[in-house]
Tab-separated table of C-alpha atoms and ligand atoms in Angstrom:
chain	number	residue	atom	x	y	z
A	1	UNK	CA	0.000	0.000	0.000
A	2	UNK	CA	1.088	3.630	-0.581
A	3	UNK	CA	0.454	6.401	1.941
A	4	UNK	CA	-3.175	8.159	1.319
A	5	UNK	CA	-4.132	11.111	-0.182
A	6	UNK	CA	-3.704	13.682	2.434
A	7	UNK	CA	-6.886	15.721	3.552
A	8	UNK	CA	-5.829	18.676	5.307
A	9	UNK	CA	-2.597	20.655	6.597
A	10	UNK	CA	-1.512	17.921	9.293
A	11	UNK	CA	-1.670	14.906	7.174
A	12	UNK	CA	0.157	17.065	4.043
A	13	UNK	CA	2.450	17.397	6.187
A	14	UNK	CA	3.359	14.301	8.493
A	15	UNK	CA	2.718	12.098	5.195
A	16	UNK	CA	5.618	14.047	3.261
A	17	UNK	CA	7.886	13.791	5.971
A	18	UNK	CA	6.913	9.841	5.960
A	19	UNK	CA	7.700	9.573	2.181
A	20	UNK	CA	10.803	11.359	2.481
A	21	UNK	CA	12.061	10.121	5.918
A	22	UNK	CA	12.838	14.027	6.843
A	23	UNK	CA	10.756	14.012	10.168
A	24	UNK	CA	13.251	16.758	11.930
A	25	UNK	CA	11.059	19.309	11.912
A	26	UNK	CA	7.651	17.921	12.524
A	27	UNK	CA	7.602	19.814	16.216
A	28	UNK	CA	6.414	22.860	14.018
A	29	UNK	CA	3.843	20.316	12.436
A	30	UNK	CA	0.198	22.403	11.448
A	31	UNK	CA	-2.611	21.878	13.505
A	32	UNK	CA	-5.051	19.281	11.936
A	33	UNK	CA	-7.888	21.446	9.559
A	34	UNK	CA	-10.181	18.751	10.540
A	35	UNK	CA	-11.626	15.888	12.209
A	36	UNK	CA	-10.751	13.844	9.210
A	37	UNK	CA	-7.507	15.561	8.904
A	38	UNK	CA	-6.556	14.359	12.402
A	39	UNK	CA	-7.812	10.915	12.235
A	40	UNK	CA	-6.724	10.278	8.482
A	41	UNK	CA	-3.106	11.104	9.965
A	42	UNK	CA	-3.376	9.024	13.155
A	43	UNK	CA	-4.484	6.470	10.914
A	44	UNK	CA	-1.362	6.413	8.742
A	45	UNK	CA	0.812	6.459	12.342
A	46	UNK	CA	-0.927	3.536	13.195
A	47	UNK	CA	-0.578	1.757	9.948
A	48	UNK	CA	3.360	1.666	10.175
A	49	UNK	CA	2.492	-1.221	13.125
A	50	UNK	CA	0.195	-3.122	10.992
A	51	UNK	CA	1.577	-3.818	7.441
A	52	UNK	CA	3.042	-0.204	6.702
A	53	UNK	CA	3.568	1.133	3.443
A	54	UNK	CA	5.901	0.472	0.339
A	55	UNK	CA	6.513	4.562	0.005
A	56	UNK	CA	7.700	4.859	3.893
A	57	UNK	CA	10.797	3.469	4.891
A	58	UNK	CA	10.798	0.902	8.136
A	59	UNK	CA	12.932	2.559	10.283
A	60	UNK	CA	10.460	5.050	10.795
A	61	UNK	CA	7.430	2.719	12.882
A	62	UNK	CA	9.460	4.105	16.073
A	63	UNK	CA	10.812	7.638	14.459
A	64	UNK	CA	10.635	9.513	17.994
A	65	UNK	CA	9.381	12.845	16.152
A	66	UNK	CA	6.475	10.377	14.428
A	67	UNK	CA	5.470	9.279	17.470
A	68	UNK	CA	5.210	12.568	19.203
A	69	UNK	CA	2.807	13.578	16.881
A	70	UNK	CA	0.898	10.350	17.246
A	71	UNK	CA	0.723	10.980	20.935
A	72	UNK	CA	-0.558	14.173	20.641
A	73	UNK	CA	-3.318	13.218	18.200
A	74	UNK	CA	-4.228	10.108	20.766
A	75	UNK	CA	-4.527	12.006	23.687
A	76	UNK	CA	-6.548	14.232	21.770
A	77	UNK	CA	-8.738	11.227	20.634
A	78	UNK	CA	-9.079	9.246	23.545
A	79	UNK	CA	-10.738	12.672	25.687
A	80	UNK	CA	-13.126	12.513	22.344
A	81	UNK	CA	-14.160	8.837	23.133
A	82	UNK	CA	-14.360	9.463	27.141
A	83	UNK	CA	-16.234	12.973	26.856
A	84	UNK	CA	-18.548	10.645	24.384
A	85	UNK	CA	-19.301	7.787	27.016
A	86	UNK	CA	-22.215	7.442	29.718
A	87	UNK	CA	-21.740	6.304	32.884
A	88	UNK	CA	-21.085	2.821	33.087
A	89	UNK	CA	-23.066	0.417	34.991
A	90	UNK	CA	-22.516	-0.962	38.136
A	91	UNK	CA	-19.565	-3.521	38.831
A	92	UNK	CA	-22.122	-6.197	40.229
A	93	UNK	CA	-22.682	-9.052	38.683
A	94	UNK	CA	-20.655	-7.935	35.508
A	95	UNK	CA	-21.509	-10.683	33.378
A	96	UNK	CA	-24.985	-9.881	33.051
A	97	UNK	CA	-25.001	-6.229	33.594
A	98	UNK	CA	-22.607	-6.146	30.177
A	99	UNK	CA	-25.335	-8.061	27.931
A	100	UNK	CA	-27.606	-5.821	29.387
A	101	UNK	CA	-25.664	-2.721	28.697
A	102	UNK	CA	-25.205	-4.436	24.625
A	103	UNK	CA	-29.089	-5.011	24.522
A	104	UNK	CA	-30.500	-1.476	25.943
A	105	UNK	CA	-27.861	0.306	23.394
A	106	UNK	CA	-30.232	1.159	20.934
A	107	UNK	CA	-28.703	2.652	17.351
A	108	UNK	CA	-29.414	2.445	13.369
A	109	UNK	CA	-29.051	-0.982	12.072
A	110	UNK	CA	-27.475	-0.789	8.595
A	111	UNK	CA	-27.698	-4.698	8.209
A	112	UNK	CA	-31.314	-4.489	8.866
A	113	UNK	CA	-31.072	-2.090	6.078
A	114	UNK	CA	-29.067	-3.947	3.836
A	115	UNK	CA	-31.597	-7.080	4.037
A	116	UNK	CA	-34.349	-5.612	2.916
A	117	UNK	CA	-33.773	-2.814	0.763
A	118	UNK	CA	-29.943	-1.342	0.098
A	119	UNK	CA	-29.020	-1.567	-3.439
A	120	UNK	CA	-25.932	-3.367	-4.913
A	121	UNK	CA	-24.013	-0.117	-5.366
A	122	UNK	CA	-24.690	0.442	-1.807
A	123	UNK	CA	-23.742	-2.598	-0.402
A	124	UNK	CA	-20.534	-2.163	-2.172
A	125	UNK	CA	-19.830	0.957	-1.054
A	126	UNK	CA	-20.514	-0.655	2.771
A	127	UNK	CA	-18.287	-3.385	1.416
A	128	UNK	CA	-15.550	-1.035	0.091
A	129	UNK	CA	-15.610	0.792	3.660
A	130	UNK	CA	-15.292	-2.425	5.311
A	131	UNK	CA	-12.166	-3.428	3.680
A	132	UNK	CA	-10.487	-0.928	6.240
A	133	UNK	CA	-11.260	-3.688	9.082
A	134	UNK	CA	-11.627	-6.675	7.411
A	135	UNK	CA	-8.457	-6.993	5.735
A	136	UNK	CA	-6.720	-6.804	9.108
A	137	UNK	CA	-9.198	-8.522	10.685
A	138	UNK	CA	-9.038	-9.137	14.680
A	139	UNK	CA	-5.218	-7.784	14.287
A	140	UNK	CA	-5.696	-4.642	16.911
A	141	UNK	CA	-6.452	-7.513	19.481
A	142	UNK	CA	-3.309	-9.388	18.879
A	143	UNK	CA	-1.211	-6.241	20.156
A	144	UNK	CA	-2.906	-7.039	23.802
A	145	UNK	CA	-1.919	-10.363	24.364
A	146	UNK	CA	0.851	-10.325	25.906
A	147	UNK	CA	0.029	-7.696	28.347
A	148	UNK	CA	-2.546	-10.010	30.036
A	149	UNK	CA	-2.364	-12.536	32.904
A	150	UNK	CA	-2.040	-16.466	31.873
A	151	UNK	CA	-6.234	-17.047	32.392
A	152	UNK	CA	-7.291	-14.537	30.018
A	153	UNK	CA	-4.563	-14.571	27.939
A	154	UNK	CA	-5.448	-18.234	27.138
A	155	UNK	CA	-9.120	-17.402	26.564
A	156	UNK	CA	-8.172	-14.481	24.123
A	157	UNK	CA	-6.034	-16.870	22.104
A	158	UNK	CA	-8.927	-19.340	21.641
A	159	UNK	CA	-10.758	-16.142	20.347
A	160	UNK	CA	-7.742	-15.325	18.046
A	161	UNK	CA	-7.079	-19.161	17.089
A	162	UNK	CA	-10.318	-19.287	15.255
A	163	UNK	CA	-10.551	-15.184	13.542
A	164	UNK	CA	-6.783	-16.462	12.156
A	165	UNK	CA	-8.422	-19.453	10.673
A	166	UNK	CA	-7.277	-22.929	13.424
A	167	UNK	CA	-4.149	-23.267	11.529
A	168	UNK	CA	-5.805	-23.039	8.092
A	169	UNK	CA	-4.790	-19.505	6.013
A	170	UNK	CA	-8.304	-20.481	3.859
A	171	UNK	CA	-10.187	-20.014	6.528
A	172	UNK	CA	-9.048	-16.841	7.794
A	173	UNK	CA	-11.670	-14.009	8.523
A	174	UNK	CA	-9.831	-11.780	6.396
A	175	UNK	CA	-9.242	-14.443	3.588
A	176	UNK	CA	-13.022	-14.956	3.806
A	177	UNK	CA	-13.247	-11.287	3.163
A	178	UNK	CA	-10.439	-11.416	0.274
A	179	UNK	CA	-12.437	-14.412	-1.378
A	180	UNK	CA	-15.667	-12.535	-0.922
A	181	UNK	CA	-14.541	-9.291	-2.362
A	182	UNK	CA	-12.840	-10.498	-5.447
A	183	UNK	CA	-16.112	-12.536	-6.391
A	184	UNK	CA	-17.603	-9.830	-6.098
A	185	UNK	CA	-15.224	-7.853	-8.808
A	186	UNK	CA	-14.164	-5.587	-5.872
A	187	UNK	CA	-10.346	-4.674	-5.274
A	188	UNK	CA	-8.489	-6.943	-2.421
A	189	UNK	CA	-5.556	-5.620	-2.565
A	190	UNK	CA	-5.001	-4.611	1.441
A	191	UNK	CA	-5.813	-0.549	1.553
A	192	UNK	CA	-6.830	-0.421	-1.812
A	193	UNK	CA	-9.985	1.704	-0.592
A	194	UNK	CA	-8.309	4.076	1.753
A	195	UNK	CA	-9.165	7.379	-0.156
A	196	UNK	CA	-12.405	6.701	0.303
A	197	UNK	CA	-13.088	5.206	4.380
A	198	UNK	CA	-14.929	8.327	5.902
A	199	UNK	CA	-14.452	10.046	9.457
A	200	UNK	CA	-16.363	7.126	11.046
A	201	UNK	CA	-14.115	4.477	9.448
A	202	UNK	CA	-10.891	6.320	10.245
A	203	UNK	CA	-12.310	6.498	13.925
A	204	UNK	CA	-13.763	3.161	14.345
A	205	UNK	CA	-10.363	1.885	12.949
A	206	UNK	CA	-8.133	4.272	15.199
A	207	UNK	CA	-10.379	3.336	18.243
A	208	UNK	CA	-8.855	-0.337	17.726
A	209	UNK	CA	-5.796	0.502	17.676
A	210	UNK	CA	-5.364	3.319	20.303
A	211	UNK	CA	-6.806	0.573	22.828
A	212	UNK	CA	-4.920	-2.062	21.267
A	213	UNK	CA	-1.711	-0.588	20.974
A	214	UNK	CA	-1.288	1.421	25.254
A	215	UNK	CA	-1.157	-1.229	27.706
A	216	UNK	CA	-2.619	1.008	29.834
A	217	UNK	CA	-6.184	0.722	27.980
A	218	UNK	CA	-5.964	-3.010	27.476
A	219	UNK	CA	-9.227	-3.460	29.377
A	220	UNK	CA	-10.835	-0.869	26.996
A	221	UNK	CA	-9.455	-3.336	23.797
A	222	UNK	CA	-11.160	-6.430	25.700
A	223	UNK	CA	-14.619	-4.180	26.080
A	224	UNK	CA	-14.113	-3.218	22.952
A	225	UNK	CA	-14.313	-7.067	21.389
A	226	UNK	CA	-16.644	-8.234	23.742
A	227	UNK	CA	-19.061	-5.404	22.751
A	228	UNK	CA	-17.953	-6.258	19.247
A	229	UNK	CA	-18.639	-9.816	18.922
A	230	UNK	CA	-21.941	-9.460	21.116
A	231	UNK	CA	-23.048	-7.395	18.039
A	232	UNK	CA	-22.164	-9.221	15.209
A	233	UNK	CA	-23.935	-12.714	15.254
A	234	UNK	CA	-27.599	-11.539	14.343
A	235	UNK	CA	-26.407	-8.342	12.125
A	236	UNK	CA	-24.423	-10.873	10.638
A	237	UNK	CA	-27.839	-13.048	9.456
A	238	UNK	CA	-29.321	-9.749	8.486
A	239	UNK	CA	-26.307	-8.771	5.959
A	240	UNK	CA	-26.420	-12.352	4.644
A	241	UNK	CA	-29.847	-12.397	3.814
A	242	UNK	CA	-29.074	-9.179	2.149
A	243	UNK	CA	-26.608	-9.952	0.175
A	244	UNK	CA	-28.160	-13.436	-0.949
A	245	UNK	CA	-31.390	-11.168	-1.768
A	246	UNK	CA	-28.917	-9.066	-4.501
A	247	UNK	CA	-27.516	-12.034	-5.379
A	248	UNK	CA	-24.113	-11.703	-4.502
A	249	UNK	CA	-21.523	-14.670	-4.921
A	250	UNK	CA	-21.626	-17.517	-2.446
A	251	UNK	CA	-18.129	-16.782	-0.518
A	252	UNK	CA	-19.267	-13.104	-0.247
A	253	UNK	CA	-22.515	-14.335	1.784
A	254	UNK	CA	-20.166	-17.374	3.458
A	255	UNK	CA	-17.706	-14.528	5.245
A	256	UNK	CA	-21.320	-13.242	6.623
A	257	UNK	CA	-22.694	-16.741	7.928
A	258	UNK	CA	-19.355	-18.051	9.236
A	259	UNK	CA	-19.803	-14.922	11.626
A	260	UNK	CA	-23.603	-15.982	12.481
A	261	UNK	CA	-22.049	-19.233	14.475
A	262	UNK	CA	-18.842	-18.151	15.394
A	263	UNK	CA	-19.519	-14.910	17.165
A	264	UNK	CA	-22.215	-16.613	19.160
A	265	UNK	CA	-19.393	-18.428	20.427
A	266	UNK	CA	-17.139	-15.268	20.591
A	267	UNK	CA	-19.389	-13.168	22.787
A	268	UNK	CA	-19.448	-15.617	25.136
A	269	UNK	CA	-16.047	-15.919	25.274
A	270	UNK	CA	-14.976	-12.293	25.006
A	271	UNK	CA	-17.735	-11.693	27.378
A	272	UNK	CA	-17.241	-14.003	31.046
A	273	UNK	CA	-13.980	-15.697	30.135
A	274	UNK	CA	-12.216	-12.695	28.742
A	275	UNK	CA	-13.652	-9.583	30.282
A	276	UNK	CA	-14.970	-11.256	33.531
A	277	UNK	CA	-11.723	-12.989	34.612
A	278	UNK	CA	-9.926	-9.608	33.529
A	279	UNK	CA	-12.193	-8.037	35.944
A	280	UNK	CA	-11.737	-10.797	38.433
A	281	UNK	CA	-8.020	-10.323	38.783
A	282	UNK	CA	-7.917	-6.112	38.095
A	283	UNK	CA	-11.298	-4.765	39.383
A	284	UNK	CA	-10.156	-1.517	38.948
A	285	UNK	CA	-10.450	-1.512	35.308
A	286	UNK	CA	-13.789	-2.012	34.920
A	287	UNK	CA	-15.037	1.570	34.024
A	288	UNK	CA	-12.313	0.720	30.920
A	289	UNK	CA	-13.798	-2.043	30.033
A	290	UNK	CA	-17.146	-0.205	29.664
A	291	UNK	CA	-15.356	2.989	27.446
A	292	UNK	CA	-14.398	0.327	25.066
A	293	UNK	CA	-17.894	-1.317	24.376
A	294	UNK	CA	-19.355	2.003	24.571
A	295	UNK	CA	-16.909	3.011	21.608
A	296	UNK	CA	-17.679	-0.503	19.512
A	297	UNK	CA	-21.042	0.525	19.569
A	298	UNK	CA	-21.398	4.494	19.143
A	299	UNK	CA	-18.305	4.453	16.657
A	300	UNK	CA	-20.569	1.712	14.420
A	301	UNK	CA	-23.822	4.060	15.072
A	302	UNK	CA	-21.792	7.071	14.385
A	303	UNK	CA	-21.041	4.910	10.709
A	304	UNK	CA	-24.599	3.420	10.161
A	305	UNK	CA	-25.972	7.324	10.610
A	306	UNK	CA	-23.444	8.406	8.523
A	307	UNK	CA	-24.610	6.046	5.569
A	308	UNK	CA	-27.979	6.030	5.872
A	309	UNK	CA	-28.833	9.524	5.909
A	310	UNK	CA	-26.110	9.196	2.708
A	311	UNK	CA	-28.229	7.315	1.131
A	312	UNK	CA	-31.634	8.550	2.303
A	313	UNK	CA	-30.910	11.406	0.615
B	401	FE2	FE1	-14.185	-12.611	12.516
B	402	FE2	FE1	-15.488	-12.994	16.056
């Protein structure tokens, strides 16, 4: 992948001094122009960690002037999320006062949307959008791992064992994804559709990583996939349907379905043996583990609006 277009001051200029490797001067860095500006460049910061890009040279994942301006742009980011959040519920009886919290959180269903009356250019467009995610699919939680105790270490790698496929690259998430999108003559080249991820995509995608990437905020990366996978099982059904009613190819619906069973599974998973043995062993984090599901959820609402008044219109 090549570094993005840039879309304001900022990212003009932290993504020249990326191409060029000049970074000496990015203390006198422009302010971002906008949101997008900020998260479009926070983004590209983050990307060095994942699978970088062939126009910025290696050395400079841990440039210290690079990651200055990262920090600045995640401390900025992560008041955003907070100032965003409710209160969280009690810390009795977590397990079931976190499936609560998932079930009261009422937002815009875009699957719901997508089964029974988007259009194909629309669900490509979702599709397109999704690539952002899916081609680095359940990544952002690898970077916690080994910042957690053995118990919930082990249960996160059974949840990680089975998003990277049980040993088989075919059945990968993200292969799913790759298959799906190439039947369905879309690019899968890995950040082919960068240009076009709005605000919500950056942020959904930065949210991820911020949590992913501080130990610090590793409870807020486990409440972040719990709330995820307790969210994607019945959407899931909904964006099959969808797709089978425009009759997409077979491996584009399959990536759908295989996410019906398995993140039944997942919740539970991410849910008591993940989140409620974290919260066992580190009380204390609790209220963390609450700003990341609140996040999953309002960062996908903040999306579904996004599109649907897009395509009300
Ligand atoms: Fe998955
Ligand atoms: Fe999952």
């Amino acid at each position: 992948m090549l570094i993005p277009n840039a879309r304001g001051a900022l990212s003009e200029t932290v993504f020249a001094a990326m191409r060029s490797g000049d970074t000496a001067h990015l203390g006198e860095a422009p302010p971002s122009d906008t949101a997008e500006d900020a998260q479009l460049t926070l983004w590209a910061l983050y990307e060095q960690h994942y699978r970088g890009f062939e126009d910025v040279a290696g050395e400079l994942e841990w440039d210290p002037q690079l990651i200055a301006v990262r920090r600045g742009l995640e401390r900025e980011f992560e008041a955003t999320l907070r100032s965003r959040m409710p209160e969280a519920p009690d810390p009795e009886g977590f397990e079931e006062a976190f499936f609560a919290f998932v079930a009261d959180h009422d937002g815009p269903s875009l699957a719901a949307h997508v089964k029974r009356k988007a259009t194909e250019e629309q669900v490509h467009e979702l599709l397109r959008h999704r690539t952002i995610y899916h081609l680095k699919e359940a990544d952002h939680t690898t970077w916690v791992i080994p910042r957690l105790s053995d118990r919930v270490k082990a249960a996160v790698m059974e949840l990680q064992f089975d998003e990277y496929g049980n040993g088989d690259p075919n059945r990968l998430h993200a292969h799913l994804f790759v298959r799906g999108l190439q039947d369905s003559g879309l690019d899968a080249t890995y950040g082919a559709y960068i240009d076009e991820a709005p605000l919500e995509t950056l942020e959904e995608n930065n949210a991820m990583s911020l949590f992913g990437l501080n130990r610090r905020l590793r409870a807020a990366s486990l409440g972040f996939l719990a709330a995820f996978e307790a969210t994607s099982s019945s959407p899931s059904r909904k964006m099959a349907q969808g797709l089978h009613r425009l009759g997409f190819p077979e491996s584009m619906i399959e990536y759908y379905t295989e996410h019906v069973e398995a993140d039944a599974v997942h919740e539970q998973l991410a849910v008591r043996t993940i989140c409620g043995a974290l919260l066992a062993e580190e009380p204390e984090l609790h209220d963390d583990v609450y700003l990341g599901a609140f996040s999953a959820m309002d960062l996908a609402d903040r999306y579904a609006e996004r599109m649907l008044a897009l395509w009300a219109a």
